[in-house]
GROMACS .gro file of C-alpha atoms in nm:
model
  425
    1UNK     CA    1   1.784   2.577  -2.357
    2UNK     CA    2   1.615   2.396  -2.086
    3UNK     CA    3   1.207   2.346  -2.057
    4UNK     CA    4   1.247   2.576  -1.700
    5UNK     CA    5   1.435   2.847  -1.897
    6UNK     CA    6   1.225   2.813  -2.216
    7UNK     CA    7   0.946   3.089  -2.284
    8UNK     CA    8   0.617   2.987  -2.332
    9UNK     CA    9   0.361   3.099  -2.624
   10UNK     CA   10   0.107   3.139  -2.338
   11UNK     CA   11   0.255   3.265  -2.015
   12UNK     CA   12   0.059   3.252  -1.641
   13UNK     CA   13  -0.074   3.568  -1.653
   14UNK     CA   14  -0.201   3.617  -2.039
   15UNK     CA   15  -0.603   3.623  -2.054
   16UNK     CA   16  -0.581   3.280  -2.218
   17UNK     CA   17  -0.412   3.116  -1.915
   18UNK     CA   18  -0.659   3.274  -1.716
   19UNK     CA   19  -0.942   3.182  -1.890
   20UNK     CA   20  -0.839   2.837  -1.964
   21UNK     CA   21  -0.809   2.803  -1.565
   22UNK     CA   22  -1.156   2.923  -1.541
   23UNK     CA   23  -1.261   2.688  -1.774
   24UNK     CA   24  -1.098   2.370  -1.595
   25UNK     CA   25  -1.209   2.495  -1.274
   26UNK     CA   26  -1.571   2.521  -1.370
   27UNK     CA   27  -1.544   2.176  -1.566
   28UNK     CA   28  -1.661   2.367  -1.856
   29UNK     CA   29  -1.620   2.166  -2.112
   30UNK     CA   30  -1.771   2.317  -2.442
   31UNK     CA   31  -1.538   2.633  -2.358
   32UNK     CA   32  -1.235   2.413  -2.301
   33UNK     CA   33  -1.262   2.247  -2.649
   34UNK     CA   34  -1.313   2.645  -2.797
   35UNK     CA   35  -1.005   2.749  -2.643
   36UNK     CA   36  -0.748   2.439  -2.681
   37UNK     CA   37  -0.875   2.369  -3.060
   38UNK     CA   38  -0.998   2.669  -3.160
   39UNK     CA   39  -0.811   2.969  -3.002
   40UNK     CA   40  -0.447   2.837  -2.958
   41UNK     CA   41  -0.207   2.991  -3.216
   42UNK     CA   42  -0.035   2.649  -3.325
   43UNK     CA   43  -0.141   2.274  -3.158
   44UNK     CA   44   0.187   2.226  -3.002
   45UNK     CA   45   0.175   2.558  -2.816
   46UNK     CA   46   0.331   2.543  -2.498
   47UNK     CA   47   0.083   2.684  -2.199
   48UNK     CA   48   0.250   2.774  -1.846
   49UNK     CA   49  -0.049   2.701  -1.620
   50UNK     CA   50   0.176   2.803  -1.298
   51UNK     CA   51   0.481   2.931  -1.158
   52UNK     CA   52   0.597   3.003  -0.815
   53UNK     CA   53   0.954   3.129  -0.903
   54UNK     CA   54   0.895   3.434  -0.648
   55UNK     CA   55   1.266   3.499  -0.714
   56UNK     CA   56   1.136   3.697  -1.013
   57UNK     CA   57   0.950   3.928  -0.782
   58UNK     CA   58   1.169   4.174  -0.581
   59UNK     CA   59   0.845   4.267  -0.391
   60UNK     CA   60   0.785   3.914  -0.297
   61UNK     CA   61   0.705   3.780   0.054
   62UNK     CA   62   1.044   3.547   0.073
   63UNK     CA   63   0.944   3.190   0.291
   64UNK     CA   64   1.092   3.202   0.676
   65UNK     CA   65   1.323   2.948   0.548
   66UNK     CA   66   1.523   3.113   0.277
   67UNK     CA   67   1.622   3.374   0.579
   68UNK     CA   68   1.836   3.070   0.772
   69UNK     CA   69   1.936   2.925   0.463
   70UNK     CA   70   1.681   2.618   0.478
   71UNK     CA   71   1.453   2.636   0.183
   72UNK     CA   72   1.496   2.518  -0.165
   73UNK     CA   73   1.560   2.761  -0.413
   74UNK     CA   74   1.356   2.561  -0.680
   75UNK     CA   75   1.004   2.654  -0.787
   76UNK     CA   76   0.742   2.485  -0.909
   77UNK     CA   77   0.619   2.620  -1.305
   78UNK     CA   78   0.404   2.379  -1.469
   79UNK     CA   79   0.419   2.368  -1.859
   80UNK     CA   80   0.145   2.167  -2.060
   81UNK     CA   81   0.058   2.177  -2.436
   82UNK     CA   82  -0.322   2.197  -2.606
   83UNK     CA   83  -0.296   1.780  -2.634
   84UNK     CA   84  -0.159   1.736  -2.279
   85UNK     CA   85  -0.459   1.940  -2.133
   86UNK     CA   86  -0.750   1.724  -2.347
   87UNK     CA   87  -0.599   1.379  -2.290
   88UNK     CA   88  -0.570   1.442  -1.952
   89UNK     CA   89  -0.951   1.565  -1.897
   90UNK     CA   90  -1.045   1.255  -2.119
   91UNK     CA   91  -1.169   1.461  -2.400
   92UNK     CA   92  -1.121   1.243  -2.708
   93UNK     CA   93  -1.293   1.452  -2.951
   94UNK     CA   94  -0.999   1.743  -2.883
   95UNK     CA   95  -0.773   1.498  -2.862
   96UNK     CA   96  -0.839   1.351  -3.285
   97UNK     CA   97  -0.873   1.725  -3.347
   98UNK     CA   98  -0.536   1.833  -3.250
   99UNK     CA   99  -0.362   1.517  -3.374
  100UNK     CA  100  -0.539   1.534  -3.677
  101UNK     CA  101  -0.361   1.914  -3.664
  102UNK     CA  102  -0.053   1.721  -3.681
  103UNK     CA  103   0.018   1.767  -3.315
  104UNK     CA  104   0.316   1.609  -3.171
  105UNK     CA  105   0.163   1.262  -2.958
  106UNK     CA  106   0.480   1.269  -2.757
  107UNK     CA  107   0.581   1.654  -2.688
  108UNK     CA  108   0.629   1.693  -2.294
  109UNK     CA  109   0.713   2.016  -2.222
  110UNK     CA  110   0.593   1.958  -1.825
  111UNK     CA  111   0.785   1.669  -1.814
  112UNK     CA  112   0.468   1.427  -1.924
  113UNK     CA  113   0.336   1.322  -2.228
  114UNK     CA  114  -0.011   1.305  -2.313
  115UNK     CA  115  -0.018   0.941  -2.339
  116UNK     CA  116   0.120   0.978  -1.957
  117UNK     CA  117  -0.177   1.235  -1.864
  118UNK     CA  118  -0.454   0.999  -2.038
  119UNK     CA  119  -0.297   0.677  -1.829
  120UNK     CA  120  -0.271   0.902  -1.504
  121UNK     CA  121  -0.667   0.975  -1.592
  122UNK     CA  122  -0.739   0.632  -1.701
  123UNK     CA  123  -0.920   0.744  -2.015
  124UNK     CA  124  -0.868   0.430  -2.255
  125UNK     CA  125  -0.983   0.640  -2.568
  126UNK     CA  126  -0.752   0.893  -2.547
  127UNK     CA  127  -0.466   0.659  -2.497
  128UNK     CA  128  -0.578   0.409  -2.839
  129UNK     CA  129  -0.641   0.757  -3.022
  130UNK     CA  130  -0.229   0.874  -2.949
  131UNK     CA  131  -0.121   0.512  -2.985
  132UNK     CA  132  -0.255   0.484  -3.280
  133UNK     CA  133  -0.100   0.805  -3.398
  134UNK     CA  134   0.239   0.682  -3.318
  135UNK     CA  135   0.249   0.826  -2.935
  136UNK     CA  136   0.577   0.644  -2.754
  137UNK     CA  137   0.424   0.311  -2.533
  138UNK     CA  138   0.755   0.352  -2.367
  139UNK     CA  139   0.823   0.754  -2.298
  140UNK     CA  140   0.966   0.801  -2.025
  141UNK     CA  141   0.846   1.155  -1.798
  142UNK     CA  142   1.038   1.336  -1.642
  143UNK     CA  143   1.064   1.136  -1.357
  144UNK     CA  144   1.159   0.815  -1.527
  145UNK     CA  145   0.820   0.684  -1.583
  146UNK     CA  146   0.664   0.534  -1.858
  147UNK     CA  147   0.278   0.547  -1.936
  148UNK     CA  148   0.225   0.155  -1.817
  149UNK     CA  149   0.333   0.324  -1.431
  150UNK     CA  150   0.093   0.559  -1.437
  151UNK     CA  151  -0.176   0.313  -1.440
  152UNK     CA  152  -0.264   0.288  -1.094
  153UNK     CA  153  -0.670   0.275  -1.058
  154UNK     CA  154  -0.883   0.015  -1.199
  155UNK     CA  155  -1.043   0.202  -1.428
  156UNK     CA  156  -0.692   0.235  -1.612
  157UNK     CA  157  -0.716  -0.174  -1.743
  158UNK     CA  158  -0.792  -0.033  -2.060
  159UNK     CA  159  -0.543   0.172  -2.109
  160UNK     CA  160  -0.271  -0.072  -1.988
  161UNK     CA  161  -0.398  -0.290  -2.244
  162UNK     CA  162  -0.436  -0.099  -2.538
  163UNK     CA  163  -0.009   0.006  -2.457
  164UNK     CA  164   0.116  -0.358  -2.394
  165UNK     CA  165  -0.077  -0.404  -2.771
  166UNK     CA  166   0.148  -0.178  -2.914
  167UNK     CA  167   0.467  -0.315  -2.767
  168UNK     CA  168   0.496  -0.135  -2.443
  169UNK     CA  169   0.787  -0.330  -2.206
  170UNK     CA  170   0.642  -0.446  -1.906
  171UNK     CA  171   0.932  -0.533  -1.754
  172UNK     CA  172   1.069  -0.129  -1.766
  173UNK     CA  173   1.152   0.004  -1.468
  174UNK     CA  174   1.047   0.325  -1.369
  175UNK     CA  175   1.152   0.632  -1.160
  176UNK     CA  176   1.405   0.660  -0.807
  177UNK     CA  177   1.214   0.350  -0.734
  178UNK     CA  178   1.272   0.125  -1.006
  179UNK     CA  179   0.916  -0.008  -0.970
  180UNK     CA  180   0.799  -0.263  -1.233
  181UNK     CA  181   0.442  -0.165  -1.341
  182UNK     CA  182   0.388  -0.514  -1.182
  183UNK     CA  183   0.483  -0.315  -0.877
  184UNK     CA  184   0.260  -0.059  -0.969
  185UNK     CA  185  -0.033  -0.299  -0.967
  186UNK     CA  186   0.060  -0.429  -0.649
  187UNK     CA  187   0.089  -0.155  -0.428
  188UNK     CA  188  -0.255  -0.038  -0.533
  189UNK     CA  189  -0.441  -0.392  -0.531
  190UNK     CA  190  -0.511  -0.405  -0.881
  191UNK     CA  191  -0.521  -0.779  -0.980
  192UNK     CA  192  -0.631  -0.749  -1.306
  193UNK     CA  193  -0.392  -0.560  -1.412
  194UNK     CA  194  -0.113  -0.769  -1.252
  195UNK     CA  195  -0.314  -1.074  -1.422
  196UNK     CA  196  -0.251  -0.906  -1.714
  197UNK     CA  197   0.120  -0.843  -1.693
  198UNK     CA  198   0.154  -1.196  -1.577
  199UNK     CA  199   0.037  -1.320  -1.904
  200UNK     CA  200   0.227  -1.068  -2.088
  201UNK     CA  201   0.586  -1.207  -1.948
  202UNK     CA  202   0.630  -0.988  -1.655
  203UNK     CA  203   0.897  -1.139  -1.399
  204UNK     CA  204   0.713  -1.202  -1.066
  205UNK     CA  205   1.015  -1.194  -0.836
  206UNK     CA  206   1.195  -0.900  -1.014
  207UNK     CA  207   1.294  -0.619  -0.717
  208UNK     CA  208   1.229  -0.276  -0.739
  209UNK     CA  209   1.507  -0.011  -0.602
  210UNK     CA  210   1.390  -0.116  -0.248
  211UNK     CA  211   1.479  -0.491  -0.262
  212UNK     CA  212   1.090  -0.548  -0.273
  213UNK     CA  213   0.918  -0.813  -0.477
  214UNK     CA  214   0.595  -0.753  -0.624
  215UNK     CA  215   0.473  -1.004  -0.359
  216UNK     CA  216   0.624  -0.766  -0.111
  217UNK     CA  217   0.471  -0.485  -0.192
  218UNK     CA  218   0.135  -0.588  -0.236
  219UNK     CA  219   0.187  -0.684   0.183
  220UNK     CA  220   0.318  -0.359   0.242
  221UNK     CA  221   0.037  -0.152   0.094
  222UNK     CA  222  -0.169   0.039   0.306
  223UNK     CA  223  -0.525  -0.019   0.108
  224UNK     CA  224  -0.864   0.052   0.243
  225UNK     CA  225  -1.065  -0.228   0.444
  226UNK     CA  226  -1.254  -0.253   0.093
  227UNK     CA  227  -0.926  -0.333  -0.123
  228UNK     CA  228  -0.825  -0.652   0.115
  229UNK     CA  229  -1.031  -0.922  -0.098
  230UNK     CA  230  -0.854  -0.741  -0.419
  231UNK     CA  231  -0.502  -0.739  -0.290
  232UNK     CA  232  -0.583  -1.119  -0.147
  233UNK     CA  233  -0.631  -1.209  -0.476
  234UNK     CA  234  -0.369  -1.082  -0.644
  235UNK     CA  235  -0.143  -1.224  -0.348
  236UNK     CA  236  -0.303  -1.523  -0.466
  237UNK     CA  237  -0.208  -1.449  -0.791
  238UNK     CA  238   0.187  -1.418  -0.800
  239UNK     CA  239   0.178  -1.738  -0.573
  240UNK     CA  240   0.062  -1.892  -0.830
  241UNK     CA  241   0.316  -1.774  -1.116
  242UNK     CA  242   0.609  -1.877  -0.821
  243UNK     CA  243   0.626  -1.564  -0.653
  244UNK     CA  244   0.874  -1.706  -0.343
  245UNK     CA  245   0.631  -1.634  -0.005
  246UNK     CA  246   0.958  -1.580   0.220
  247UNK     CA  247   1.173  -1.284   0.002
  248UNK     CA  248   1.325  -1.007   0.228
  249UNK     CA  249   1.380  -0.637   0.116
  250UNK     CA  250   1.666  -0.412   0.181
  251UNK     CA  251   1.541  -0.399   0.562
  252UNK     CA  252   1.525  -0.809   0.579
  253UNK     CA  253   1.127  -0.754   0.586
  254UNK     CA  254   0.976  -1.072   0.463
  255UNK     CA  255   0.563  -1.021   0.272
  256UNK     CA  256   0.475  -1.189   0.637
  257UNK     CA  257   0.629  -0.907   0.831
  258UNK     CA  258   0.451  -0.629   0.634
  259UNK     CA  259   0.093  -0.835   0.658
  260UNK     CA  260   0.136  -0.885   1.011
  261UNK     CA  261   0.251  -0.488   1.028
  262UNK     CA  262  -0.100  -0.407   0.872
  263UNK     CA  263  -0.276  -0.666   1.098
  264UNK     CA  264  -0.443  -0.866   0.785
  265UNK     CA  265  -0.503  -1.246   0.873
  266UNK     CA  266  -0.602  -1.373   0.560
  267UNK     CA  267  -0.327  -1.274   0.367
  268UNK     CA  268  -0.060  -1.362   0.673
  269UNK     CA  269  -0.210  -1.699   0.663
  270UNK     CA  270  -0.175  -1.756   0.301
  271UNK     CA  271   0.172  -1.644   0.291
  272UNK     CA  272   0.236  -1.893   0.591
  273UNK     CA  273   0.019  -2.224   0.409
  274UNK     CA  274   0.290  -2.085   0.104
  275UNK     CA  275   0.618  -2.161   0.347
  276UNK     CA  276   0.649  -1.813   0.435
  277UNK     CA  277   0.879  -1.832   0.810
  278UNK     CA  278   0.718  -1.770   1.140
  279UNK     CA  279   1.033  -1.733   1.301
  280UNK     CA  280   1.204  -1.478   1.088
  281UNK     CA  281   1.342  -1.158   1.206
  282UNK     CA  282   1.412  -0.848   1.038
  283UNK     CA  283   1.745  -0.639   1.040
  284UNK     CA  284   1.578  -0.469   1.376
  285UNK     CA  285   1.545  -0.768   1.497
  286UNK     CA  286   1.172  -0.766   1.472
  287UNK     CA  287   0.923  -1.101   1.387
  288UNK     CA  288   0.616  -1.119   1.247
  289UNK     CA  289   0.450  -1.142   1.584
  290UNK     CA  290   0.615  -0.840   1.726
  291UNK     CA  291   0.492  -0.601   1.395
  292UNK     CA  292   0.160  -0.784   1.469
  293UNK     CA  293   0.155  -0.616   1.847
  294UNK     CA  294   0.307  -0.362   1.736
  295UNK     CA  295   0.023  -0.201   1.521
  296UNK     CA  296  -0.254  -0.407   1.741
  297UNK     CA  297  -0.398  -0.073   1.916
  298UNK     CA  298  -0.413   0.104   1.615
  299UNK     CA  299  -0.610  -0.121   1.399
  300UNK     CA  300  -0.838  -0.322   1.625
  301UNK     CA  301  -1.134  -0.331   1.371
  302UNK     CA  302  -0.859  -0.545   1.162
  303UNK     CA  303  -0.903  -0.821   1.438
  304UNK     CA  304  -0.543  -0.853   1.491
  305UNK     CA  305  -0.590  -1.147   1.768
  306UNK     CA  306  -0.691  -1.299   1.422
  307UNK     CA  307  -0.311  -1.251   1.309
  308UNK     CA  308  -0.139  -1.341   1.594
  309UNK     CA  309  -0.380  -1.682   1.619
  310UNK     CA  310  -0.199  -1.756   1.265
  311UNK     CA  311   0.119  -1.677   1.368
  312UNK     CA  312   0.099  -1.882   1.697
  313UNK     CA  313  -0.048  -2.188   1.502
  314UNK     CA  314   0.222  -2.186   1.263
  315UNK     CA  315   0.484  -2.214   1.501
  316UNK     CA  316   0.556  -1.843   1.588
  317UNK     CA  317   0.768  -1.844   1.946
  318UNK     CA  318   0.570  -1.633   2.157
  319UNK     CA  319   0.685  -1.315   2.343
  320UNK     CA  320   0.969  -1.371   2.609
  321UNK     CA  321   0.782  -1.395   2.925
  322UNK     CA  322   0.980  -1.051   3.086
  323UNK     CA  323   0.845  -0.829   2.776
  324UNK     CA  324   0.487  -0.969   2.849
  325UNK     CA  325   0.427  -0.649   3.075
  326UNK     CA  326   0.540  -0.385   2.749
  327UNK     CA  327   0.277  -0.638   2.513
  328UNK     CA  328   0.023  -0.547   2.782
  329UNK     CA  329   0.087  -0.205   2.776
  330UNK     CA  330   0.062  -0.168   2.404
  331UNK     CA  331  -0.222  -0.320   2.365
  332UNK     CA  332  -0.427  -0.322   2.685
  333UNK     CA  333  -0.769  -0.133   2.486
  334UNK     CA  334  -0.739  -0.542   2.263
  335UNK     CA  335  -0.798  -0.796   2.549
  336UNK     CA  336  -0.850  -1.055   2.250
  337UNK     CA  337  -0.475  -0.986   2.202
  338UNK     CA  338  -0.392  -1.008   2.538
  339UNK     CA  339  -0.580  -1.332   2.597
  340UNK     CA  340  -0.490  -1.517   2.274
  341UNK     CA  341  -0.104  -1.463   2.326
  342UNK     CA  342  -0.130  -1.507   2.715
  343UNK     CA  343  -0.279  -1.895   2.613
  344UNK     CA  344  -0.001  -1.971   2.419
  345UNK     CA  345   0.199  -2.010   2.770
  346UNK     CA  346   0.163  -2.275   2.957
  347UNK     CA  347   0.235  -2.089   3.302
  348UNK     CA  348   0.281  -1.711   3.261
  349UNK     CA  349   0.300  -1.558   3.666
  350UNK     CA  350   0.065  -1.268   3.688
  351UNK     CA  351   0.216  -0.971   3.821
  352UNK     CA  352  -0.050  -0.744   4.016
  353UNK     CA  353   0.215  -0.462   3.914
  354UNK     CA  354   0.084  -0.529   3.536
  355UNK     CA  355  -0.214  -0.285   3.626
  356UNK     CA  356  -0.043  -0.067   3.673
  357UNK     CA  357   0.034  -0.013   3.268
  358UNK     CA  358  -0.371  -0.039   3.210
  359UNK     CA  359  -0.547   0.296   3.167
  360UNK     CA  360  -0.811   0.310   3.448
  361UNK     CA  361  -1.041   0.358   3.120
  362UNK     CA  362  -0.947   0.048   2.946
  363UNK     CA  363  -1.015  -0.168   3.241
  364UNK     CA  364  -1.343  -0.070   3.321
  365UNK     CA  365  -1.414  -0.122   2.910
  366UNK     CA  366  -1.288  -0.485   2.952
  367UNK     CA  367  -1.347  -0.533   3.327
  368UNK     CA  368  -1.442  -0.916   3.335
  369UNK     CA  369  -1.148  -1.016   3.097
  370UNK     CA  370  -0.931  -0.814   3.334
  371UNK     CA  371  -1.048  -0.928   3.622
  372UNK     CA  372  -1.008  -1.287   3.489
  373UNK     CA  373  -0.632  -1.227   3.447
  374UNK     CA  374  -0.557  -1.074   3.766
  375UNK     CA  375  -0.730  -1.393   3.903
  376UNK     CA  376  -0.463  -1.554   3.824
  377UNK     CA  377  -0.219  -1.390   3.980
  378UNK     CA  378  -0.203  -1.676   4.258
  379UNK     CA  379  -0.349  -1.923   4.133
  380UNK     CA  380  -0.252  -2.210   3.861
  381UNK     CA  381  -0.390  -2.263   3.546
  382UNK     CA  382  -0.655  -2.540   3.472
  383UNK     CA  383  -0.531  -2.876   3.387
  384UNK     CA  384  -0.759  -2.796   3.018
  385UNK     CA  385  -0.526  -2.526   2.930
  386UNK     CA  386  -0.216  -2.737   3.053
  387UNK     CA  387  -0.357  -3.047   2.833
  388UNK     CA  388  -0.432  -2.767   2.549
  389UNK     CA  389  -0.041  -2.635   2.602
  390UNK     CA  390   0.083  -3.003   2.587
  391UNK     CA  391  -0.057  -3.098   2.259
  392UNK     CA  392   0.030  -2.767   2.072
  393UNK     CA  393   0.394  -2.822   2.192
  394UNK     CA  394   0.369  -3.190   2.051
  395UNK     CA  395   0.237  -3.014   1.713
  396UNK     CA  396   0.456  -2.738   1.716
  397UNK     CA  397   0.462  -2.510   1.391
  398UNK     CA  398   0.138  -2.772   1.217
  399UNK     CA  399  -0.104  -2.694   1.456
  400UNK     CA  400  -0.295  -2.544   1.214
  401UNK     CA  401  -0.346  -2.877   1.012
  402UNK     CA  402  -0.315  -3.136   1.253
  403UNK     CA  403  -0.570  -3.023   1.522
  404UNK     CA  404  -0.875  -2.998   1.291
  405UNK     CA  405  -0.764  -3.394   1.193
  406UNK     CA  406  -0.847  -3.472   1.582
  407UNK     CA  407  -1.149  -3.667   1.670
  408UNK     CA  408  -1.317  -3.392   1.898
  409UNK     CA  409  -1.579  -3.140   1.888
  410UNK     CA  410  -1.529  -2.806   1.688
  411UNK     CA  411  -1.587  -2.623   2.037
  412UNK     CA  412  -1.244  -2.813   2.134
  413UNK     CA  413  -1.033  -2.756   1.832
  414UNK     CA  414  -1.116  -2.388   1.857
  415UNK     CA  415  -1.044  -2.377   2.230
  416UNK     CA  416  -0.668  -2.564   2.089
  417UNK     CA  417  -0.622  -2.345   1.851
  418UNK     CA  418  -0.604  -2.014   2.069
  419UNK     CA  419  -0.985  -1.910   2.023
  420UNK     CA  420  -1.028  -1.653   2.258
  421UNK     CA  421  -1.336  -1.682   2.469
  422UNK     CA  422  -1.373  -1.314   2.639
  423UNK     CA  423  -1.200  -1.465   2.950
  424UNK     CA  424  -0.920  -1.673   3.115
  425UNK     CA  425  -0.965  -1.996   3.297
   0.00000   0.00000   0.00000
């Protein structure tokens, strides 16, 4: 008999479902520990605390969907012993009651253990207390996921320790997406606990079901503005232990295509001092550059002119002069864009068509950079910027490190190395 088909001791609608509902919505906790150690009829009672299977109901409101064929005809029914419920809420006193009971540490009824509900709730005591009763390091969920991948928050350090010290693999791969918990840590910025599986033998260039590196997918993250110093370290990290800067994925994304996507500059130009490749396209054809201007409208408090300055410095070819007109579209409201990439030419010929593609809005925002490029329109540019053009083609992809080795003010090296200044000359 499967779980789905298998009747529990406490269905969704007995009074103790309901009132152990009530309890976890009102966080009350005394009651909780009354009814999961005190009022269940056996400590490895299995509690259905829902179940959408409106199949059962002939008086049921069916979905639109099921009518043209288009909805699923699973249901969601959520199963969950006594020990599941307290190591999830982090209540360790339930939790050495009911394994002191002799409850099972690795019964899963739902799917997860409750060594997998105390990781997902990063309560270190709970975890040590079922470790230490014998609780599986490595049980997998129903999902294919084992305890170490449901550490995903900071807070969780503890627990990820206290299951690699009782033999947990940390190279296991887990779930559809065959994520390392190294992965794990990586898409969610958490160095430590990549640290940690560094020192503990994990593989840094091991590839998850996408073709992604740990490296990877630490550059493909979307974190908060707040994470970027974390995930910069641990980027800094797996550099360290040989992560290779230039891997692609199953799309031919390299880590520099997916930092450039997010507009991050630090992180692109540590992948790029690392050998990570400028010029490299993706299986759309893509380069860094273009995810860079790609994504520049959306995230201008990311300072993406910051991004493409890297790029450009490192040898990056620049946008073919036809497409110039769809960059200026795109990302018209950041002039610093539009400026820093229009410098990288030595003669680009203005088009007064091009303002055409600029909201009346925008213009008026940025009205003297503007105006400074439709200056140009018929005129050339100053022999500074064709000097400037002239030694970055000499330099080529070391701009970056040769021009702060020149003899010349830091007002100068800036102005070489794509600084934008708010207009054009």
């Amino acid at each position: 008999m499967s779980v789905s088909d298998r009747l529990p001791d406490y269905p969704v609608n007995s009074d103790f479902v309901k009132k152990l509902k009530a309890a976890l919505e009102g966080r009350d906790e005394a009651r909780l520990k009354d009814l999961i150690c005190a009022d269940v009829r056996h400590v490895d009672a299995v509690i259905e605390l829902a179940n959408d299977d409106w199949m059962k109901d002939p008086s049921a409101q069916l979905p639109p969907g099921v009518l043209v064929g288009l909805w699923t005809l699973e249901y969601k029914r959520e199963l969950t012993t006594p020990l599941c419920i307290a190591a999830a809420q982090g209540h360790t006193a339930c939790v050495r009651h009911l394994l002191g009971r002799g409850a099972d540490p690795d019964a899963s009824p739902g799917g997860r253990g409750a060594l997998h509900e105390a990781c997902l709730g990063s309560h270190t005591a709970c975890a040590r207390l079922l470790l230490q009763h014998r609780a599986d390091p490595d049980l997998l969920s129903a999902e294919g996921l084992a305890p170490l991948h449901l550490c995903r928050t900071a807070a969780s350090l503890g627990c990820a320790q206290a299951l690699l010290e009782h033999g947990a693999s940390v190279q296991l791969e887990g779930g559809t997406s065959r994520d390392t918990p190294l992965h794990v840590a990586a898409q969610r910025g958490l160095d430590e606990h990549a640290r940690l599986y560094l020192n503990r033998g994990a593989r840094v260039d091991a590839r998850n079901g996408r073709g992604e590196t740990a490296l990877s997918a630490a550059c493909g993250a979307a974190l908060r503005p707040d994470e970027h110093a974390r995930c910069l370290r641990l980027c800094t990290l797996l550099l360290r232990h040989g992560a290779a800067a230039d891997t692609r994925d199953e799309d031919e994304r390299s880590p520099l295509h997916k930092a450039c996507g997010h507009a991050r500059p630090g992180l692109a130009r540590l992948l790029l001092l690392h050998g990570a490749d400028a010029r490299a396209l993706d299986y759309g054809g893509a380069s860094p550059l273009a995810r860079v201007l790609q994504t520049a409208a959306c995230a201008p408090e990311g300072e993406p002119q910051l991004t493409v300055q890297e790029l450009l410095n490192h040898g990056s070819p620049t946008v073919w002069p036809d497409a110039f007109p769809k960059v200026l579209k795109s990302c018209a409201a950041v002039p610093t864009v539009i400026e820093v990439l229009f410098n990288s030419y030595s003669q680009l010929r203005v088009s007064e068509s091009w303002k055409d593609v600029i909201p009346e809005e925008v213009f008026q925002m940025h009205q003297a950079f503007y105006q400074s490029l439709f200056a140009l329109a018929h005129t050339p540019r100053c022999l500074q910027h064709l000097c400037r053009c002239a030694i970055r083609k000499s330099f080529g992809r070391k701009c970056f490190s040769l021009v702060p080795l020149l003899p010349l003010p830091e007002s100068l090296q800036n102005y070489l190395l794509l600084e934008p200044e708010g207009v054009l000359h």
